Tab-separated table of C-alpha atoms in Angstrom:
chain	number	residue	atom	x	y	z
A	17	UNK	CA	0.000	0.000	0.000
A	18	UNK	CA	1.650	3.516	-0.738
A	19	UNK	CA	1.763	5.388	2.213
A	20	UNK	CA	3.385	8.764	0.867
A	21	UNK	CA	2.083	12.142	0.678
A	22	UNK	CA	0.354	13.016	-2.338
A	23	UNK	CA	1.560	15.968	-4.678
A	24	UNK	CA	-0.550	18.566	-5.416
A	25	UNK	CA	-1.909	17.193	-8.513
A	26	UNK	CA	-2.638	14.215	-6.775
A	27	UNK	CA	-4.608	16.117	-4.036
A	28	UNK	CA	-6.737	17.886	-6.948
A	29	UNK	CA	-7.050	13.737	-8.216
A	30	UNK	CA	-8.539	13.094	-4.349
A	31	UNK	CA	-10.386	15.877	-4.166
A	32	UNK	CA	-12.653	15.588	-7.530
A	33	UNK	CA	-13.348	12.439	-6.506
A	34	UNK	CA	-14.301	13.703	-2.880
A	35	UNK	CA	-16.892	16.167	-4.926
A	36	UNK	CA	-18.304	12.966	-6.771
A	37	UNK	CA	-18.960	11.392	-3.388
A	38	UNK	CA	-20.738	13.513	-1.401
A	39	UNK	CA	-23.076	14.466	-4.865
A	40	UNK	CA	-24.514	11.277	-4.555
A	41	UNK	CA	-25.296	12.106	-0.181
A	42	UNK	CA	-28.663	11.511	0.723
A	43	UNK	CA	-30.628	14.437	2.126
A	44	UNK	CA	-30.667	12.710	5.405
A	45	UNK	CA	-27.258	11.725	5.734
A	46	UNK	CA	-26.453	15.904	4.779
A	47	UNK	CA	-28.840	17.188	6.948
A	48	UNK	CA	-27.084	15.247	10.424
A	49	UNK	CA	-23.265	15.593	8.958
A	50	UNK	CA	-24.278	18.921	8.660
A	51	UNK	CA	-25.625	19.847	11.943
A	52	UNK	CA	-22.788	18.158	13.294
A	53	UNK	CA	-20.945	20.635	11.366
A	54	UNK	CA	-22.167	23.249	12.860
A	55	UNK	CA	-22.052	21.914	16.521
A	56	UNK	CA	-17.997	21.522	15.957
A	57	UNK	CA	-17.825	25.036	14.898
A	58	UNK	CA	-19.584	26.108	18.224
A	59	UNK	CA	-17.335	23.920	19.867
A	60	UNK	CA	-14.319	25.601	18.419
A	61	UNK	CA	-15.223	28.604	18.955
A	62	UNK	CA	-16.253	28.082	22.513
A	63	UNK	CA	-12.686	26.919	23.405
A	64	UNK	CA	-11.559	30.194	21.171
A	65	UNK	CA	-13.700	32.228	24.175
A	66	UNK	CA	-12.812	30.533	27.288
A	67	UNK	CA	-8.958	30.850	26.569
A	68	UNK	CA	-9.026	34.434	25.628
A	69	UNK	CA	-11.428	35.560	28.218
A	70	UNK	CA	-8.847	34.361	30.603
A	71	UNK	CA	-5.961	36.358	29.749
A	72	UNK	CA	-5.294	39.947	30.801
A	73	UNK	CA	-6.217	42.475	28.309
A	74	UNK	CA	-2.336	43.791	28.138
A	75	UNK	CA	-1.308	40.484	26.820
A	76	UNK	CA	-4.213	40.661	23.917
A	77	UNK	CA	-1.851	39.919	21.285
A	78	UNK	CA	-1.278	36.605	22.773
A	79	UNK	CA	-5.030	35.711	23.905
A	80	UNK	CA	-5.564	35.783	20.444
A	81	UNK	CA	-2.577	33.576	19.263
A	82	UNK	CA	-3.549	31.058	22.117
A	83	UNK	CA	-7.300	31.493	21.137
A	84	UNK	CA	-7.015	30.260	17.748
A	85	UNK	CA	-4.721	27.958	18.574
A	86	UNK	CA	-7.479	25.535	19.917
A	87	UNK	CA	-10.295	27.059	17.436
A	88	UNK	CA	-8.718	23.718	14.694
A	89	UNK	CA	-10.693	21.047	16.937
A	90	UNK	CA	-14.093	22.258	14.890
A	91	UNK	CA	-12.586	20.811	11.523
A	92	UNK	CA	-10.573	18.012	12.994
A	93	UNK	CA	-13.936	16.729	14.716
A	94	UNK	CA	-15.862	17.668	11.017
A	95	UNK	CA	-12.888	15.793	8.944
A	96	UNK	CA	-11.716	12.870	11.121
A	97	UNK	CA	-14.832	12.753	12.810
A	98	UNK	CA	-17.177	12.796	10.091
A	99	UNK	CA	-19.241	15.968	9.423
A	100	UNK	CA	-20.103	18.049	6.547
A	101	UNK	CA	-19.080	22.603	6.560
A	102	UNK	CA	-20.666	24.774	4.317
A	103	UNK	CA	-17.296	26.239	3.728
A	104	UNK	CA	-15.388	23.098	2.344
A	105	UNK	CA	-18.186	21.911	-0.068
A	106	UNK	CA	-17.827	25.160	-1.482
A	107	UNK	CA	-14.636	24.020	-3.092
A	108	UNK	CA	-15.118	20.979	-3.131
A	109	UNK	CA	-18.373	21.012	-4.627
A	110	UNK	CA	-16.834	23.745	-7.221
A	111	UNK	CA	-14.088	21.325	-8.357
A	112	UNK	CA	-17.028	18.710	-9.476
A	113	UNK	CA	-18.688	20.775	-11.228
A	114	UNK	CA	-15.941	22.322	-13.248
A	115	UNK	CA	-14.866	19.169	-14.302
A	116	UNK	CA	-18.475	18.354	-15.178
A	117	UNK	CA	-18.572	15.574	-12.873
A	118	UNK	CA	-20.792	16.840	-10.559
A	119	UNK	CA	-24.303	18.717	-12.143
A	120	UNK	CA	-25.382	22.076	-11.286
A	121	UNK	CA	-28.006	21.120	-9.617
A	122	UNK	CA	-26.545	18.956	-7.040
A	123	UNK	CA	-24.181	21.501	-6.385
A	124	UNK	CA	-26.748	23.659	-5.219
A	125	UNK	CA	-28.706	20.796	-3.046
A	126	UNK	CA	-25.468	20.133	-1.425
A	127	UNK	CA	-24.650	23.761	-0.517
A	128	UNK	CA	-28.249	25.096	0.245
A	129	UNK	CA	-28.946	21.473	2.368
A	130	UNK	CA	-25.684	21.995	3.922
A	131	UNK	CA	-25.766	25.623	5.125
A	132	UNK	CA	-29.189	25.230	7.057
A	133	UNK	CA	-27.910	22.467	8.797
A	134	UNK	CA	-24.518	24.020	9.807
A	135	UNK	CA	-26.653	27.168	10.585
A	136	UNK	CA	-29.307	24.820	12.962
A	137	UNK	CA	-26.060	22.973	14.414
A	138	UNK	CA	-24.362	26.585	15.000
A	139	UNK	CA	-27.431	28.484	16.139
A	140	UNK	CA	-28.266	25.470	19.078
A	141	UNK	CA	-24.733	25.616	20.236
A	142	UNK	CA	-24.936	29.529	20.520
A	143	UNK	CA	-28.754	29.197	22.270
A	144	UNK	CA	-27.793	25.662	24.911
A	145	UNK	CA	-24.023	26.061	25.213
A	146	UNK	CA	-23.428	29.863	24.901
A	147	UNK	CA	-26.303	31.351	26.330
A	148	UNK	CA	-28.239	29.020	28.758
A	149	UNK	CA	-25.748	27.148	30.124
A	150	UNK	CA	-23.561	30.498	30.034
A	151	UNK	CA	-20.206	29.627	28.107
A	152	UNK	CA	-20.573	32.352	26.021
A	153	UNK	CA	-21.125	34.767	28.553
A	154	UNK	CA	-19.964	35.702	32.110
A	155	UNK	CA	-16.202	36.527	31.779
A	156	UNK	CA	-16.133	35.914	28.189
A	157	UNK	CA	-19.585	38.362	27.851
A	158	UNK	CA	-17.387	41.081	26.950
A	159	UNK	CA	-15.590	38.740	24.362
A	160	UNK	CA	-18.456	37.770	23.059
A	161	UNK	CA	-20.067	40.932	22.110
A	162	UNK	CA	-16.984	42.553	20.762
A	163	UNK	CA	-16.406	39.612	18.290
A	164	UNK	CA	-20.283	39.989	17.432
A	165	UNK	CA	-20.197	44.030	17.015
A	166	UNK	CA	-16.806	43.875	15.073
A	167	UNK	CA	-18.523	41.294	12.530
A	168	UNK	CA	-21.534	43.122	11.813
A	169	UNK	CA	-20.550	46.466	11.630
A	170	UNK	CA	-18.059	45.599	8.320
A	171	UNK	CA	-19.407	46.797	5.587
A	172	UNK	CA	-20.469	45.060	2.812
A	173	UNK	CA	-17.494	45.614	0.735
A	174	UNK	CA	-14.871	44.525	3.214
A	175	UNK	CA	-16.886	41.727	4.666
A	176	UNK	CA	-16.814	40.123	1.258
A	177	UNK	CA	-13.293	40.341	0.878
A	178	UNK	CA	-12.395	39.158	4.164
A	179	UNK	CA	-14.645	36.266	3.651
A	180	UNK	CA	-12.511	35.779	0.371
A	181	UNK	CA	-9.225	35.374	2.107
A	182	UNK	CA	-11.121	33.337	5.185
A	183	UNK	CA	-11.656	30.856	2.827
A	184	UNK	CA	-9.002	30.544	0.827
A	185	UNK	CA	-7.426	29.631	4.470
A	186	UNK	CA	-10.099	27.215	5.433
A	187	UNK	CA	-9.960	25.401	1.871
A	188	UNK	CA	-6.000	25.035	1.844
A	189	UNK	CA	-6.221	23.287	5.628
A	190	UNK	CA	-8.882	21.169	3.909
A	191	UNK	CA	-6.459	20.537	0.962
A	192	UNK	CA	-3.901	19.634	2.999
A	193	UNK	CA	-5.574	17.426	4.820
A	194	UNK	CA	-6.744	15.349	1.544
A	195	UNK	CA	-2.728	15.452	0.926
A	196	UNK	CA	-1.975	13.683	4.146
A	197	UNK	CA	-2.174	9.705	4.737
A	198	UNK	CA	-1.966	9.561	8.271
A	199	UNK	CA	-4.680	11.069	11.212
A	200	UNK	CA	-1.336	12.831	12.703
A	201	UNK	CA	-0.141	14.302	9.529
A	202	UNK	CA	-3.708	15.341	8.783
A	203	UNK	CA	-4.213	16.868	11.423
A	204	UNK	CA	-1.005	18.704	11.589
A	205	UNK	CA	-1.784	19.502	8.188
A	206	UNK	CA	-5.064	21.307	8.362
A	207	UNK	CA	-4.265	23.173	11.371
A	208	UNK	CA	-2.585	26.210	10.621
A	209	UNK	CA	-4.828	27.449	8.121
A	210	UNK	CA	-7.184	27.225	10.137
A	211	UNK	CA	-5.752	28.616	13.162
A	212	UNK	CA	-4.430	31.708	10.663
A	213	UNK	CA	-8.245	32.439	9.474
A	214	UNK	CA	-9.354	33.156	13.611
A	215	UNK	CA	-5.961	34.863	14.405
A	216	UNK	CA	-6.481	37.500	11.677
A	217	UNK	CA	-10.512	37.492	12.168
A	218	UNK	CA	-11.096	36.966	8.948
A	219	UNK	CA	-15.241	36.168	8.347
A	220	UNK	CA	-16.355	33.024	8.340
A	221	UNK	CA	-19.684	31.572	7.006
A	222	UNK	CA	-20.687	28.931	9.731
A	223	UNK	CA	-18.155	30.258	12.510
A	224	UNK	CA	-20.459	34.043	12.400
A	225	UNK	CA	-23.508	31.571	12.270
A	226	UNK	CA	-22.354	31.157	16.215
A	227	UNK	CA	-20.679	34.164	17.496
A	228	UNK	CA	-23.445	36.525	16.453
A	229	UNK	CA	-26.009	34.533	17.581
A	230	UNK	CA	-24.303	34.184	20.783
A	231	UNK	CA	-23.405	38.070	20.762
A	232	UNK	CA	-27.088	38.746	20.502
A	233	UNK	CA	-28.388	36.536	22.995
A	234	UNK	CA	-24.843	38.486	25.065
A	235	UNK	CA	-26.738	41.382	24.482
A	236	UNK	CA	-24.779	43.194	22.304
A	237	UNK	CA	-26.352	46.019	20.082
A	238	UNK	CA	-27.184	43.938	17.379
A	239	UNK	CA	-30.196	42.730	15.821
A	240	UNK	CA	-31.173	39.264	13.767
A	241	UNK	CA	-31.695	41.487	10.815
A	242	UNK	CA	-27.895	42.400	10.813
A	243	UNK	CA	-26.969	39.239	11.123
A	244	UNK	CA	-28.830	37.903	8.417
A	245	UNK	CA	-27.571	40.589	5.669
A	246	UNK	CA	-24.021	39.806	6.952
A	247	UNK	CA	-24.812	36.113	5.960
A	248	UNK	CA	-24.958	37.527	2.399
A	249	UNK	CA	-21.566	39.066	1.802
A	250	UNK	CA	-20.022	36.163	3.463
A	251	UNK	CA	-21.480	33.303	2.160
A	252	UNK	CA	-20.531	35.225	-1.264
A	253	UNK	CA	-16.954	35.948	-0.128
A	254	UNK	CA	-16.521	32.356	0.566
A	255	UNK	CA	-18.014	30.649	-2.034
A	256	UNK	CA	-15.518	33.244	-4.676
A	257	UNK	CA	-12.364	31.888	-1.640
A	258	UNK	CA	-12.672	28.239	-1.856
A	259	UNK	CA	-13.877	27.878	-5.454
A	260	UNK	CA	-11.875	30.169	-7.101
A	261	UNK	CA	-8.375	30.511	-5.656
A	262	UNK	CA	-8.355	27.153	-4.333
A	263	UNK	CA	-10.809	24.638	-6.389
A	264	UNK	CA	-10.552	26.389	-9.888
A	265	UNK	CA	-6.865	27.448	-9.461
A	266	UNK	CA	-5.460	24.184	-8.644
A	267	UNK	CA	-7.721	22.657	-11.234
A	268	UNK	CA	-6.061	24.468	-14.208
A	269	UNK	CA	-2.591	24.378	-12.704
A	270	UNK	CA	-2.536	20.757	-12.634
A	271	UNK	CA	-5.596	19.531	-15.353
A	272	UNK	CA	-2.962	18.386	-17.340
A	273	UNK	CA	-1.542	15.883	-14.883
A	274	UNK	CA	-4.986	14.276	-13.987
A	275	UNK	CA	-5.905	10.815	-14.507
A	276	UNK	CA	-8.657	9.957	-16.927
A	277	UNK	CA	-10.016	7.280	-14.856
A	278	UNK	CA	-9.703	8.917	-11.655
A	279	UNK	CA	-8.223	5.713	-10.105
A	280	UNK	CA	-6.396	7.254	-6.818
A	281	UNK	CA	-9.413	9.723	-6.072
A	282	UNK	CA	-11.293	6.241	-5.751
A	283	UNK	CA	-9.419	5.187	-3.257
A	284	UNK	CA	-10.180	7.627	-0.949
A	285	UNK	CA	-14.256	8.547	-1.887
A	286	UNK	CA	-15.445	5.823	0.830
A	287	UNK	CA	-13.849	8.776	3.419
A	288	UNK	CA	-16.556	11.204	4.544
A	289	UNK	CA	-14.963	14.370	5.474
């Protein structure tokens, strides 16, 4: 059995056939992945709170190092684990259907079925975990509201291009992870990218599907109207991130070097990220 990393072109090979796979999900088997999804962002981003709440204001600069630091266990839990993030499939997805492998129209029923669920799975963490049993709030209240506050009141303009670069993050930790054999190399892989995207405070799809929420119910001086209009330049930002400077860029890099049969992405498609 080979057991080396795979080369770039061979992560595009992986990753088409990753896009193949999860075309063919079942709505049922989308809609719990993705609420998982969504609960292992909250989770992340919980840990993200509690550690930076805890550390003297002087010392911000490292809070946040330390806080996104831990932030990674949301996709190690949704790629190890087994859960499906709005934010991947949007390259992933992409990569199928610019190969023509995957049709436009289960693009969309991947995407649309995914986002509610990572938005039901977000929401509940921000509502059980944040708010009523308090994790969200007490010392990390003030945390909590800033995060919220500092989302929202981006513009349009430079939320979408922050949600550009967030994703182009995200996708590469993803990528790397499809380049990886081993759970320790995988994870090692993915988490830096990751860890980068909550450092900077770049925005984030499913990750602002919890911290608003939880900023609101925090009380902070925002309504559910706001955070619905920010879901638009996100979700816009991200889908140009992953699809374009990841998905379509590494797909016309390396088209030439792709196999016809798609043998080695086979190997892999029984994997549910």
């Amino acid at each position: 059995m080979d057991t080396r990393d795979l080369f770039p072109h061979e992560i595009l090979q992986n990753a088409i056939g990753k896009s193949c796979a999860k075309s063919e999900f079942s709505i049922k088997m989308l809609v719990i992945l993705s609420f998982l999804g969504g609960g292992y962002v909250g989770f992340g981003y919980l840990a993200c709170l509690r550690v930076i709440s805890g550390i003297p204001a002087e010392w911000n600069g490292l809070a946040a190092l330390l806080g996104a630091s831990v932030f990674p266990i949301a996709l190690i839990c949704i790629l190890i684990g087994g859960g499906e993030l709005a934010t991947g499939n949007m390259m992933i997805m992409a990569l199928g259907r610019l190969t023509g492998r995957v049709s436009t129209y289960k693009l969309v029923r991947n995407w649309l079925i995914v986002s509610l669920g990572n938005l039901a799975g977000a929401v509940a963490m921000a509502y059980f975990l944040g708010h009523y049993v308090g994790l969200a709030e007490g010392p990390a209240t003030a945390k909590t509201i800033a995060i919220a506050e500092a989302k929202i009141n981006m513009d349009f303009g430079r939320a979408f291009v922050s949600a550009i670069a967030c994703n182009w993050m995200v996708c590469m930790g993803i990528w790397f992870y499809f380049g990886a054999r081993h759970t320790s190399g995988r994870i090692l892989a993915m988490w830096f990218p990751v860890m980068i995207f909550v450092l900077i405070g770049f925005q984030h799809f499913v990750a602002n599907m919890f911290i608003i929420p939880a900023g609101i119910w925090a009380g902070a001086n925002v309504s559910w109207g706001q955070f619905f209009y920010n879901m638009i330049p996100v979700f816009l930002g991200n889908v140009l991130g992953g699809s374009s400077f990841v998905a379509a860029s590494y797909l016309f890099a390396y088209k030439h070097l792709l196999k016809d049969d798609f043998s080695r992405s086979e190997e892999h498609t029984s994997e549910l990220q």
